[in-house]
Short mmCIF file of C-alpha atoms in Angstrom, two decimals:
data_model
loop_
_atom_site.label_atom_id
_atom_site.label_comp_id
_atom_site.label_asym_id
_atom_site.label_seq_id
_atom_site.Cartn_x
_atom_site.Cartn_y
_atom_site.Cartn_z
CA MET V 13 34.79 19.28 -1.96
CA LYS V 14 31.13 20.22 -1.80
CA LEU V 15 27.73 18.78 -0.95
CA ASN V 16 26.24 17.13 -4.03
CA LYS V 17 23.33 19.13 -5.47
CA ASN V 18 21.03 16.10 -5.24
CA PHE V 19 21.30 16.08 -1.47
CA ILE V 20 19.25 18.60 0.44
CA THR V 21 19.19 19.47 4.10
CA HIS V 22 16.10 20.12 6.13
CA ASN V 23 15.55 21.10 9.74
CA ASN V 24 12.37 19.41 10.90
CA GLY V 25 12.29 21.11 14.29
CA ASP V 26 13.89 18.18 16.10
CA GLU V 27 17.03 17.74 14.03
CA GLN V 28 18.73 18.41 10.73
CA ILE V 29 18.25 15.67 8.16
CA ILE V 30 19.75 15.03 4.74
CA VAL V 31 17.68 13.49 1.99
CA SER V 32 18.52 12.75 -1.60
CA VAL V 33 16.43 13.43 -4.66
CA ASP V 34 18.61 10.91 -6.47
CA GLN V 35 17.11 7.43 -6.62
CA ASN V 36 20.42 5.81 -5.75
CA PHE V 37 19.99 6.77 -2.09
CA ASN V 38 16.48 6.34 -0.76
CA GLY V 39 17.18 6.71 2.93
CA PHE V 40 17.85 9.79 4.99
CA ILE V 41 20.46 10.83 7.50
CA ARG V 42 19.75 12.32 10.92
CA ASN V 43 22.53 14.71 11.79
CA ASN V 44 23.76 15.59 15.25
CA ARG V 45 24.96 19.14 15.87
CA ALA V 46 28.53 18.58 14.68
CA THR V 47 27.48 16.69 11.55
CA ALA V 48 24.91 19.36 10.76
CA GLU V 49 27.64 21.97 11.01
CA ILE V 50 29.93 20.00 8.69
CA VAL V 51 27.12 19.65 6.18
CA GLU V 52 26.43 23.39 6.35
CA LEU V 53 30.13 24.05 5.62
CA LEU V 54 29.95 21.64 2.68
CA LYS V 55 27.31 23.82 1.02
CA SER V 56 30.26 25.94 -0.15
CA GLU V 57 33.46 24.59 -1.68
CA THR V 58 35.74 23.57 1.18
CA ASP V 59 38.29 20.96 2.30
CA LYS V 60 38.85 18.72 5.28
CA GLU V 61 41.48 20.97 6.84
CA SER V 62 39.23 24.04 6.75
CA ILE V 63 36.36 22.10 8.33
CA VAL V 64 38.63 20.79 11.10
CA ASN V 65 39.98 24.28 11.83
CA ILE V 66 36.50 25.80 12.10
CA LEU V 67 35.24 23.03 14.40
CA PHE V 68 38.43 23.20 16.49
CA SER V 69 37.80 26.90 17.10
CA GLU V 70 34.24 26.13 18.28
CA TYR V 71 34.49 22.88 20.24
CA ASP V 72 36.46 22.25 23.39
CA ALA V 73 38.06 19.04 22.12
CA PRO V 74 41.56 17.94 21.06
CA LYS V 75 42.29 18.59 17.39
CA GLU V 76 43.12 14.95 16.78
CA ILE V 77 39.66 13.84 17.93
CA ILE V 78 38.00 16.47 15.75
CA GLU V 79 40.11 15.36 12.77
CA ASN V 80 39.07 11.74 13.28
CA ASP V 81 35.40 12.68 13.61
CA VAL V 82 35.46 14.88 10.51
CA GLU V 83 37.22 12.16 8.52
CA ARG V 84 34.65 9.57 9.62
CA ILE V 85 31.69 11.80 8.76
CA LEU V 86 33.15 12.81 5.38
CA LYS V 87 33.76 9.13 4.60
CA GLN V 88 30.13 8.29 5.44
CA LEU V 89 28.83 11.14 3.31
CA LYS V 90 31.07 10.11 0.42
CA SER V 91 29.89 6.50 0.66
CA ILE V 92 26.33 7.59 -0.20
CA GLY V 93 27.47 9.98 -2.92
CA ALA V 94 26.66 13.11 -0.92
CA ILE V 95 30.03 14.77 -1.57
CA ASP V 96 31.53 15.87 -4.86
CA ASP V 97 35.34 15.96 -4.70
CA MET Z 15 -6.70 11.68 -26.02
CA THR Z 16 -7.64 14.70 -23.90
CA GLU Z 17 -10.10 14.95 -20.99
CA THR Z 18 -10.45 17.13 -17.91
CA TYR Z 19 -10.82 15.94 -14.32
CA LEU Z 20 -11.21 17.40 -10.87
CA LEU Z 21 -8.51 15.87 -8.69
CA ALA Z 22 -7.82 17.07 -5.13
CA GLU Z 23 -9.44 20.47 -5.81
CA HIS Z 24 -7.45 20.98 -9.03
CA ILE Z 25 -8.92 21.03 -12.50
CA VAL Z 26 -6.53 18.82 -14.44
CA LYS Z 27 -6.42 18.50 -18.20
CA LEU Z 28 -4.88 15.18 -19.24
CA ASP Z 29 -3.45 14.78 -22.71
CA THR Z 30 -2.28 11.19 -23.02
CA LEU Z 31 -1.25 8.55 -25.54
CA HIS Z 32 -3.39 5.75 -24.07
CA ARG Z 33 -6.99 5.43 -22.93
CA PHE Z 34 -6.33 3.52 -19.68
CA VAL Z 35 -5.71 6.52 -17.41
CA HIS Z 36 -8.95 8.13 -18.57
CA LYS Z 37 -10.89 4.99 -17.70
CA GLN Z 38 -9.17 5.05 -14.32
CA CYS Z 39 -10.18 8.70 -13.76
CA GLU Z 40 -13.75 8.29 -15.03
CA LYS Z 41 -15.55 9.16 -11.80
CA TYR Z 42 -13.39 12.28 -11.37
CA ARG Z 43 -14.42 13.77 -14.72
CA TYR Z 44 -14.88 17.54 -14.66
CA ASN Z 45 -17.85 18.89 -16.56
CA GLY Z 46 -17.54 22.55 -15.62
CA CYS Z 47 -16.38 25.41 -17.78
CA ASP Z 48 -13.43 26.70 -15.78
CA LYS Z 49 -9.96 26.67 -17.25
CA ALA Z 50 -7.63 23.88 -16.15
CA ASP Z 51 -5.30 24.64 -13.23
CA ILE Z 52 -2.87 22.03 -14.47
CA THR Z 53 -2.26 20.58 -17.91
CA ILE Z 54 -0.43 17.27 -18.08
CA LYS Z 55 0.78 16.10 -21.46
CA ILE Z 56 2.41 12.71 -21.66
CA SER Z 57 4.98 11.77 -24.28
CA GLN Z 58 6.61 8.42 -24.98
CA SER Z 59 9.73 9.64 -23.20
CA ASP Z 60 7.69 10.08 -19.97
CA ILE Z 61 6.57 6.47 -20.28
CA ASP Z 62 10.14 5.32 -20.96
CA CYS Z 63 11.33 7.23 -17.89
CA GLU Z 64 8.77 5.40 -15.74
CA ARG Z 65 9.96 2.08 -17.16
CA GLU Z 66 13.60 2.92 -16.37
CA LYS Z 67 12.68 4.08 -12.88
CA SER Z 68 10.70 0.93 -12.15
CA GLU Z 69 13.45 -1.33 -13.47
CA ARG Z 70 16.12 0.56 -11.53
CA GLU Z 71 14.12 0.25 -8.30
CA ASP Z 72 13.63 -3.49 -8.80
CA THR Z 73 17.34 -3.90 -9.46
CA LEU Z 74 18.31 -1.83 -6.41
CA LYS Z 75 16.02 -3.95 -4.22
CA GLY Z 76 17.45 -7.15 -5.70
CA ASN Z 77 14.02 -8.16 -7.05
CA ASN Z 78 13.17 -9.61 -10.43
CA VAL Z 79 12.70 -6.79 -12.91
CA ARG Z 80 9.00 -6.39 -13.62
CA ARG Z 81 7.80 -5.50 -17.10
CA PHE Z 82 4.85 -3.16 -17.34
CA ALA Z 83 2.72 -2.15 -20.31
CA ASP Z 84 2.99 1.39 -21.65
CA TYR Z 85 -0.57 2.27 -20.66
CA TYR Z 86 0.13 1.40 -17.03
CA LEU Z 87 3.40 3.31 -16.97
CA GLU Z 88 1.62 6.27 -18.51
CA SER Z 89 -0.80 6.28 -15.58
CA LEU Z 90 2.16 6.39 -13.18
CA ALA Z 91 3.67 9.26 -15.17
CA VAL Z 92 0.41 11.19 -14.93
CA TYR Z 93 0.20 10.69 -11.19
CA ARG Z 94 3.83 11.67 -10.71
CA LYS Z 95 3.40 14.88 -12.70
CA PHE Z 96 0.15 15.66 -10.92
CA SER Z 97 1.65 15.05 -7.45
CA GLU Z 98 4.62 17.27 -8.21
CA SER Z 99 2.53 20.07 -9.64
CA ILE Z 100 0.37 20.49 -6.50
CA ILE Z 101 3.14 20.56 -3.86
CA ASP Z 102 3.47 24.34 -3.99
CA ASP Z 103 -0.27 24.60 -3.28
CA GLY Z 104 0.17 22.65 -0.03
CA TYR Z 105 -0.75 19.14 -1.19
CA PHE Z 106 1.45 16.08 -1.08
CA LEU Z 107 1.22 12.40 -1.89
CA PHE Z 108 1.51 9.94 0.95
CA HIS Z 109 1.65 6.14 0.89
CA GLY Z 110 -1.09 4.83 3.13
CA CYS Z 111 -4.76 3.99 3.40
CA VAL Z 112 -7.37 6.53 4.52
CA VAL Z 113 -10.53 5.13 6.00
CA ALA Z 114 -13.33 7.47 7.07
CA VAL Z 115 -15.91 6.85 9.80
CA ASP Z 116 -18.84 9.28 9.97
CA GLY Z 117 -16.96 11.56 7.57
CA ILE Z 118 -13.74 11.78 9.61
CA GLY Z 119 -10.55 10.33 8.12
CA TYR Z 120 -7.94 8.08 9.72
CA LEU Z 121 -4.71 7.36 7.89
CA PHE Z 122 -2.91 4.04 8.24
CA THR Z 123 0.59 3.63 6.97
CA ALA Z 124 3.16 0.85 7.05
CA LYS Z 125 5.71 -0.80 4.83
CA SER Z 126 4.11 -2.59 1.89
CA GLY Z 127 2.77 -5.99 2.82
CA THR Z 128 2.23 -5.26 6.52
CA GLY Z 129 -1.55 -5.38 6.29
CA LYS Z 130 -2.99 -1.87 5.85
CA THR Z 131 -5.77 -3.20 3.63
CA THR Z 132 -6.48 -6.13 5.95
CA HIS Z 133 -6.78 -3.77 8.90
CA THR Z 134 -8.91 -1.14 7.18
CA ASN Z 135 -11.20 -3.93 5.93
CA LEU Z 136 -11.85 -4.66 9.59
CA TRP Z 137 -13.03 -1.07 9.97
CA LEU Z 138 -15.42 -1.53 7.05
CA LYS Z 139 -16.72 -4.74 8.58
CA TYR Z 140 -17.11 -3.29 12.07
CA PHE Z 141 -18.60 0.10 11.18
CA GLY Z 142 -20.60 -1.02 8.16
CA SER Z 143 -22.19 1.86 6.25
CA ARG Z 144 -20.60 4.41 8.60
CA ALA Z 145 -17.17 3.63 7.10
CA GLU Z 146 -15.63 3.96 3.66
CA ILE Z 147 -12.19 3.90 2.11
CA ILE Z 148 -11.21 7.32 0.78
CA ASN Z 149 -8.00 6.07 -0.79
CA GLY Z 150 -6.53 2.60 -0.37
CA ASP Z 151 -2.90 3.36 -1.16
CA LYS Z 152 -1.85 6.85 -2.25
CA PRO Z 153 -4.04 9.60 -0.82
CA ILE Z 154 -3.28 13.24 -1.45
CA ILE Z 155 -2.91 15.12 1.82
CA LYS Z 156 -3.76 18.81 1.97
CA ILE Z 157 -2.07 21.02 4.51
CA SER Z 158 -3.97 24.19 5.34
CA LYS Z 159 -5.67 25.35 8.55
CA ASN Z 160 -6.83 21.76 8.86
CA ILE Z 161 -5.38 18.57 7.44
CA SER Z 162 -7.50 16.73 4.91
CA ALA Z 163 -7.14 13.66 2.71
CA PHE Z 164 -8.40 13.17 -0.84
CA GLY Z 165 -9.48 10.19 -2.83
CA THR Z 166 -7.80 9.83 -6.21
CA PRO Z 167 -7.97 7.20 -8.94
CA TRP Z 168 -4.52 5.98 -7.91
CA CYS Z 169 -5.24 3.81 -4.93
CA GLY Z 170 -3.54 0.40 -5.07
CA LYS Z 171 -4.44 -2.95 -6.54
CA GLU Z 172 -7.78 -3.23 -4.71
CA ASN Z 173 -8.89 -0.02 -6.45
CA LEU Z 174 -10.51 1.44 -3.33
CA ASN Z 175 -11.18 5.17 -3.62
CA SER Z 176 -13.92 7.73 -3.18
CA ASN Z 177 -14.19 10.99 -5.06
CA LYS Z 178 -14.26 13.08 -1.91
CA SER Z 179 -12.12 14.59 0.81
CA VAL Z 180 -12.31 14.18 4.57
CA PRO Z 181 -10.70 16.00 7.49
CA LEU Z 182 -7.90 13.84 8.82
CA LYS Z 183 -8.05 13.14 12.54
CA ALA Z 184 -5.01 10.92 13.12
CA VAL Z 185 -2.29 8.89 11.48
CA CYS Z 186 -1.29 5.43 12.61
CA ILE Z 187 1.82 3.40 11.90
CA LEU Z 188 0.75 -0.19 11.79
CA HIS Z 189 2.66 -3.35 12.58
CA ARG Z 190 1.59 -6.92 13.16
CA ASP Z 191 1.37 -8.30 16.66
CA ALA Z 192 -0.25 -11.21 18.47
CA PHE Z 193 -2.44 -8.90 20.54
CA ASN Z 194 -3.90 -5.46 19.86
CA HIS Z 195 -2.37 -2.39 21.43
CA ILE Z 196 -2.06 1.24 20.43
CA GLU Z 197 0.22 3.96 21.73
CA TYR Z 198 0.62 7.64 21.02
CA ILE Z 199 4.10 8.32 19.56
CA SER Z 200 6.10 11.48 19.02
CA LYS Z 201 6.91 13.07 15.69
CA LYS Z 202 10.56 12.16 16.25
CA GLN Z 203 9.70 8.50 16.70
CA ALA Z 204 7.37 8.46 13.70
CA TYR Z 205 9.51 10.57 11.39
CA PRO Z 206 11.68 7.89 9.72
CA LEU Z 207 8.69 5.91 8.47
CA LEU Z 208 6.57 8.97 7.66
CA LEU Z 209 9.39 10.37 5.56
CA GLN Z 210 9.78 7.06 3.79
CA GLN Z 211 6.05 7.02 2.98
CA CYS Z 212 6.04 10.57 1.64
CA TYR Z 213 6.48 10.99 -2.12
CA ARG Z 214 9.95 12.26 -3.03
CA PRO Z 215 10.04 14.66 -5.97
CA LYS Z 216 13.21 14.75 -8.06
CA ASP Z 217 13.32 18.52 -7.99
CA PRO Z 218 15.24 19.71 -4.88
CA ALA Z 219 12.99 22.77 -4.34
CA LYS Z 220 9.87 20.60 -4.47
CA MET Z 221 11.52 18.07 -2.15
CA SER Z 222 12.17 20.87 0.37
CA ALA Z 223 8.57 22.00 0.05
CA SER Z 224 7.36 18.42 0.64
CA LEU Z 225 9.48 18.13 3.78
CA SER Z 226 7.98 21.35 5.12
CA LEU Z 227 4.49 20.01 4.43
CA LEU Z 228 5.40 16.78 6.21
CA ASP Z 229 6.51 18.82 9.25
CA ARG Z 230 3.18 20.65 9.36
CA PHE Z 231 1.36 17.37 8.88
CA CYS Z 232 3.18 15.80 11.85
CA GLU Z 233 2.50 18.84 14.02
CA ASN Z 234 -1.23 18.90 13.31
CA VAL Z 235 -2.37 15.30 13.58
CA ASN Z 236 -2.04 12.84 16.42
CA ILE Z 237 0.36 10.03 15.58
CA PHE Z 238 -0.09 6.50 16.88
CA SER Z 239 1.64 3.16 16.67
CA LEU Z 240 -0.70 0.19 16.41
CA GLY Z 241 0.29 -3.41 16.96
CA CYS Z 242 -2.55 -5.53 15.69
CA ASN Z 243 -3.82 -8.94 14.72
CA THR Z 244 -6.64 -9.66 12.31
CA ASP Z 245 -9.45 -9.87 14.87
CA LEU Z 246 -12.32 -7.42 14.53
CA SER Z 247 -11.34 -6.03 17.93
CA ALA Z 248 -8.22 -4.51 16.29
CA ALA Z 249 -10.48 -1.95 14.61
CA VAL Z 250 -12.08 -1.09 17.95
CA THR Z 251 -8.69 -0.71 19.64
CA ALA Z 252 -7.49 1.63 16.88
CA PHE Z 253 -10.68 3.67 16.60
CA ASP Z 254 -11.09 4.19 20.35
CA SER Z 255 -7.71 5.93 20.60
CA MET Z 256 -7.54 7.60 17.19
CA SER Z 257 -10.98 9.19 17.43
CA ASN Z 258 -10.38 10.83 20.82
#
């Protein structure tokens, strides 16, 4: 999976945001640190397992919690068309 | 039909299928000899794209699909192409109304229908000949050492625009309230609406450039939130804070 080319990220100094140049999604997403990191990883072809492993090596949290968070965030990104499978 | 205009410091050659946009741009006509910075040529497919875009937006919002004449859609196509072609020079299109008092600009923005025009009309009434509308709906904002706003022929249904630019002192997000009050707000608080009011190019690189311009815009003007009614005192409340 990979971030759809119509979605771009931008760091506005306060936070990372995602906006779409596609008319089907007119809003924007404010990303916290973990989400921003997932989105950065999605700029290259990757999969859920790889993302979980990278975050698990960086965050002091149980793997199960990280898996649930990654799944939730990927689901949200997919729901707005931000991820190409 | 081909004519040349001076729009937001750019010499723009317009080659169009219909006369309407030229009538719209009449007071921006360029009579100099310099070569055009930008040439915009409109084809029927540009007009058809505008129609599809408009219909898609109406459908997405759940509104009745509006039908527009080709000449009107051509004007939108011209403005879209113009707005996108000046982003790399540090100019971007913003949805709002710029009113100037004594030559200093103040930008009001809000969701459509909130009352930007009603409020800025209060400024005209209160300040009289000291005030004028630079652009009633879609000013071009220039980001350089200072922030400035430009009148353009594209300015909303009231057709309020001046062929000039003014330094921009402050931006204000407006909402209706029973009494008048104004507060300074942070970029982070203002960002969602400001982003929504900023023109979104379809090209990802131009979108990134627009976002960077929006950041610089937010960092270089004071941002306020104004709750206001329709009393003349609303203009005084806004001006007293925004001009300081």
